[in-house]
Amino acid sequence: MRRNQLSDMSVFVEVARVKGFRAAAENLKLKAGSVSEAVQRFEDRLGVRLFERSTRSVALTPAGEQLYRRSLPAITDLETAIRELDALKDTVAGTLRISAPYSAGAFFLDDLVSEFALLHPDVAVELIYDDSKVDLVEAGVDVAIRSNTLLEPDTHALPIGPELRMAIVASHSYLERAGVPTSPEYILDHEGICFAFGRGDRLAPWMFDGKDGLYSVMPRPRMVVNDLRALLTYARAGLGLAYVYADMAEADLATGDLIAVLSGAVPSLPRYSLNYRSKRHMPRRLRAFIDLARKTRRKSP
């Protein structure tokens, strides 16, 4: 059914329900002439008279009575669905779908999602940890947590979580065998345990502070993995240098299983970003999550 046909049918149902054109016009917030024109247009399209009109009354014809009885449940269901949709727009409810890299969980995201879920018990949360970049539309997610290098064009981003302190670590056995690098340039002569985004076709760069700003130097990839925990495992095994989040390596550094090198030359990386498509017609559940993230960000060091 075309849009104008559906509109005319709604007008017909309202006239039949209140048994009058003027009353229907008041309920629909239309002019009485517009209501009369809509009904006449609907009758002309159907080729049948729906109302008997007089100066004092309006009554359904047999054909009009039959159409009214058959169409009223459908129109009522449609009106109910629209009212429920209007109510949903004002309610923090539904399912919030989040995509994030594994590292974000321990740093800040698990705490943030827990707080959000407690504040909004009518929202179900689907949190999928995956170090591969997912398409916001194809994956059907409301929001993704990403590094700045993986933000999608024409989307919105809100920095979130702490700054990412980085460290280059290795085992005693590896440093005894290969030597301790004394400047970033010597990284070129070392074997590296490198993190790969997704399927391994893109390696995370190793960033350093220089006189002219940040620059990258990469070792020879001995091991390429897409699991952050594996970086530490292979580093402890003596397979090379690993460029890791400093917080993840704290326990190994404290026990001496791993040693940090080039500490003064390794900068912190920017915060993750909360990446979402559009601010227009945003579901209340997503708006509530963004507001909480913004509030949490202000408390972060």
XYZ file of C-alpha atoms in Angstrom:
301
model
C 0.000 0.000 0.000
C 1.316 3.428 -0.948
C 2.006 5.976 1.725
C -0.891 8.321 0.789
C -3.269 5.324 0.693
C -2.262 4.354 4.232
C -2.754 7.944 5.360
C -6.211 8.141 3.769
C -7.165 4.822 5.322
C -6.157 6.105 8.762
C -8.398 9.122 8.222
C -11.269 6.837 7.169
C -10.878 4.711 10.317
C -10.887 7.786 12.560
C -14.032 9.224 10.904
C -15.740 5.853 11.311
C -14.616 5.562 14.930
C -15.934 8.984 16.028
C -18.817 9.041 13.493
C -18.063 12.526 12.252
C -15.701 14.515 10.030
C -15.303 17.484 12.377
C -14.499 15.361 15.429
C -12.048 13.287 13.393
C -10.364 16.472 12.165
C -9.907 17.663 15.759
C -8.397 14.327 16.842
C -6.075 14.188 13.828
C -5.242 17.909 14.092
C -6.301 18.464 10.484
C -8.718 20.834 8.812
C -12.219 19.460 8.320
C -11.878 20.016 4.575
C -8.671 17.945 4.483
C -10.420 15.066 6.232
C -13.346 15.199 3.796
C -10.947 15.291 0.825
C -8.991 12.303 2.169
C -12.132 10.198 2.553
C -13.424 11.161 -0.898
C -10.010 10.359 -2.413
C -10.035 6.998 -0.662
C -13.548 6.220 -1.941
C -12.584 7.211 -5.484
C -9.535 4.956 -5.338
C -11.589 2.003 -4.095
C -14.521 2.754 -6.382
C -17.052 2.331 -3.583
C -18.928 4.667 -1.241
C -17.920 4.257 2.391
C -20.133 6.815 4.156
C -23.672 8.071 3.838
C -23.555 11.779 4.566
C -26.239 14.246 5.541
C -26.122 17.704 7.041
C -26.698 16.204 10.492
C -25.050 12.792 10.508
C -22.457 10.473 9.016
C -23.058 6.722 8.781
C -21.080 3.852 7.329
C -22.391 2.089 4.263
C -22.364 -1.748 4.358
C -19.099 -1.678 2.391
C -17.689 0.931 4.790
C -18.765 -1.132 7.810
C -17.017 -4.215 6.440
C -13.803 -2.307 5.676
C -13.866 -0.625 9.080
C -14.214 -3.925 10.958
C -11.413 -5.536 8.939
C -9.013 -2.581 9.077
C -9.516 -1.421 12.673
C -7.326 -4.154 14.292
C -4.461 -3.447 11.877
C -4.653 0.320 12.407
C -4.852 -0.184 16.180
C -1.774 -2.454 16.119
C 0.113 0.128 14.062
C -0.809 2.933 16.454
C 0.258 0.782 19.416
C 3.592 0.001 17.746
C 4.220 3.702 17.150
C 3.361 4.568 20.772
C 5.702 1.817 21.990
C 8.439 3.154 19.728
C 7.923 6.657 21.113
C 8.177 5.269 24.629
C 11.340 3.346 23.735
C 12.998 6.558 22.549
C 12.632 7.927 26.073
C 13.770 4.741 27.830
C 17.285 3.440 28.414
C 16.581 -0.121 27.317
C 17.359 -2.663 24.601
C 20.696 -4.261 23.735
C 23.986 -2.325 23.621
C 26.531 -4.027 21.346
C 30.208 -3.185 21.916
C 33.320 -4.328 20.059
C 36.713 -3.891 21.714
C 40.298 -5.188 21.720
C 41.184 -7.581 24.507
C 43.553 -5.131 26.192
C 40.820 -2.547 26.758
C 39.021 -4.843 29.189
C 41.634 -4.936 31.919
C 42.622 -1.288 31.444
C 39.211 0.316 31.851
C 36.375 -1.228 29.835
C 35.301 -4.037 32.164
C 34.890 -1.526 35.003
C 33.024 0.929 32.747
C 30.624 -1.717 31.408
C 29.992 -3.066 34.916
C 29.068 0.405 36.160
C 26.835 0.990 33.128
C 25.020 -2.338 33.571
C 24.337 -1.598 37.238
C 23.004 1.879 36.418
C 20.757 0.618 33.600
C 19.282 -2.794 34.469
C 16.923 -2.726 31.452
C 19.862 -2.762 29.021
C 21.404 -6.050 27.907
C 25.092 -5.703 26.956
C 26.870 -7.712 24.278
C 30.609 -7.076 24.672
C 32.713 -8.847 22.030
C 36.478 -8.787 22.514
C 38.312 -9.080 19.211
C 41.643 -7.539 18.214
C 40.537 -7.464 14.563
C 38.957 -4.269 13.279
C 35.232 -4.763 12.728
C 32.972 -2.725 10.470
C 30.459 -0.848 12.623
C 27.595 -1.393 10.182
C 28.309 -4.937 9.005
C 29.010 -6.199 12.533
C 25.836 -4.578 13.864
C 27.618 -2.955 16.814
C 26.598 0.319 18.426
C 30.108 1.350 19.389
C 33.698 0.126 19.077
C 36.727 0.793 21.269
C 39.700 1.542 19.027
C 43.148 3.050 18.823
C 43.415 6.293 16.869
C 44.975 4.533 13.888
C 41.877 2.341 13.455
C 39.136 4.978 13.608
C 36.650 4.821 10.736
C 36.220 7.909 8.522
C 33.043 9.972 8.887
C 32.410 8.677 12.404
C 32.585 10.209 15.882
C 35.299 9.439 18.417
C 35.617 10.134 22.133
C 38.990 9.534 23.845
C 38.507 7.098 26.697
C 40.537 5.272 29.315
C 44.075 6.005 30.536
C 47.097 6.867 28.466
C 48.773 3.673 27.276
C 52.215 3.372 28.870
C 54.431 1.223 26.696
C 57.602 -0.760 27.419
C 60.139 -2.848 25.541
C 60.983 -5.979 27.493
C 63.097 -9.083 27.112
C 64.380 -11.988 29.185
C 67.837 -12.219 30.769
C 68.730 -15.076 28.448
C 67.871 -13.123 25.302
C 69.766 -9.987 26.372
C 72.820 -12.055 27.321
C 72.737 -13.639 23.879
C 71.852 -10.622 21.700
C 73.039 -7.696 23.792
C 71.177 -4.789 25.348
C 70.104 -2.095 22.850
C 71.316 1.320 23.991
C 69.358 3.408 21.478
C 66.267 2.793 19.322
C 68.381 2.412 16.162
C 69.909 -0.768 17.573
C 66.438 -2.312 17.554
C 67.048 -3.013 13.853
C 69.658 -5.613 14.836
C 67.307 -7.469 17.204
C 64.690 -10.128 16.894
C 61.221 -8.962 17.794
C 57.988 -10.440 19.064
C 55.478 -8.316 17.166
C 51.778 -7.770 17.594
C 49.621 -8.089 14.474
C 46.185 -6.593 13.951
C 43.726 -9.158 12.681
C 45.266 -11.803 10.453
C 48.836 -10.604 10.630
C 49.046 -8.351 7.580
C 49.521 -5.231 9.690
C 52.042 -5.026 12.528
C 51.718 -2.582 15.405
C 54.549 -0.013 15.082
C 57.211 0.374 17.762
C 57.217 4.098 18.597
C 60.029 6.177 20.086
C 60.591 9.777 21.169
C 63.006 11.736 18.981
C 64.235 15.310 18.595
C 61.743 15.879 15.788
C 58.861 14.004 17.408
C 57.726 10.408 17.356
C 59.230 7.896 14.961
C 59.094 4.135 14.486
C 61.859 1.530 14.400
C 60.969 -2.124 13.888
C 63.044 -5.205 14.783
C 63.254 -8.321 12.646
C 59.969 -10.140 13.336
C 60.864 -13.476 14.899
C 57.356 -14.077 16.203
C 54.132 -12.448 14.975
C 51.051 -12.917 17.169
C 47.635 -11.309 17.571
C 47.313 -12.067 21.280
C 48.806 -9.563 23.718
C 49.362 -12.204 26.387
C 51.432 -14.242 23.955
C 53.880 -11.343 23.587
C 54.879 -11.792 27.221
C 54.945 -15.574 26.977
C 57.403 -15.569 24.084
C 59.463 -12.789 25.660
C 59.863 -14.856 28.842
C 60.925 -17.778 26.637
C 63.851 -15.685 25.347
C 62.696 -15.367 21.727
C 63.273 -11.634 21.370
C 62.292 -8.136 22.390
C 58.590 -7.394 22.896
C 56.827 -4.034 22.678
C 54.040 -4.292 25.252
C 51.723 -2.347 27.508
C 53.729 -1.539 30.630
C 50.825 -2.399 32.933
C 50.656 -5.916 31.502
C 54.359 -6.479 32.114
C 54.458 -5.146 35.703
C 54.352 -8.554 37.392
C 57.146 -9.991 35.208
C 59.254 -6.876 35.707
C 58.744 -7.069 39.476
C 59.877 -10.712 39.638
C 62.776 -10.129 37.254
C 61.472 -12.585 34.664
C 61.600 -9.707 32.191
C 63.785 -6.611 31.958
C 62.773 -3.261 30.455
C 65.143 -1.619 27.973
C 65.218 1.859 26.406
C 62.760 3.066 29.050
C 63.492 6.760 28.522
C 62.881 6.571 24.779
C 59.510 4.776 24.786
C 56.560 7.209 24.910
C 53.037 6.613 26.114
C 50.508 6.142 23.333
C 47.229 8.100 23.064
C 44.136 6.802 24.800
C 41.724 4.497 23.091
C 38.695 6.105 21.471
C 35.039 5.248 21.706
C 34.036 5.116 18.017
C 30.398 5.380 16.885
C 28.581 6.238 13.680
C 26.202 9.136 14.172
C 24.714 11.463 16.767
C 21.423 11.633 14.845
C 18.565 9.524 16.253
C 20.982 7.948 18.713
C 19.380 5.275 20.952
C 19.109 6.340 24.571
C 21.179 3.330 25.655
C 24.120 4.465 23.514
C 23.754 8.072 24.664
C 23.785 6.889 28.285
C 26.940 4.827 27.673
C 28.711 7.743 25.990
C 27.711 10.090 28.812
C 29.084 7.663 31.389
C 32.307 7.252 29.388
C 32.690 11.037 29.204
C 32.135 11.306 32.956
C 34.653 8.540 33.624
C 37.173 10.192 31.301
C 37.112 13.357 33.388
C 38.125 11.285 36.424
C 40.988 9.533 34.586
C 44.551 10.717 35.194
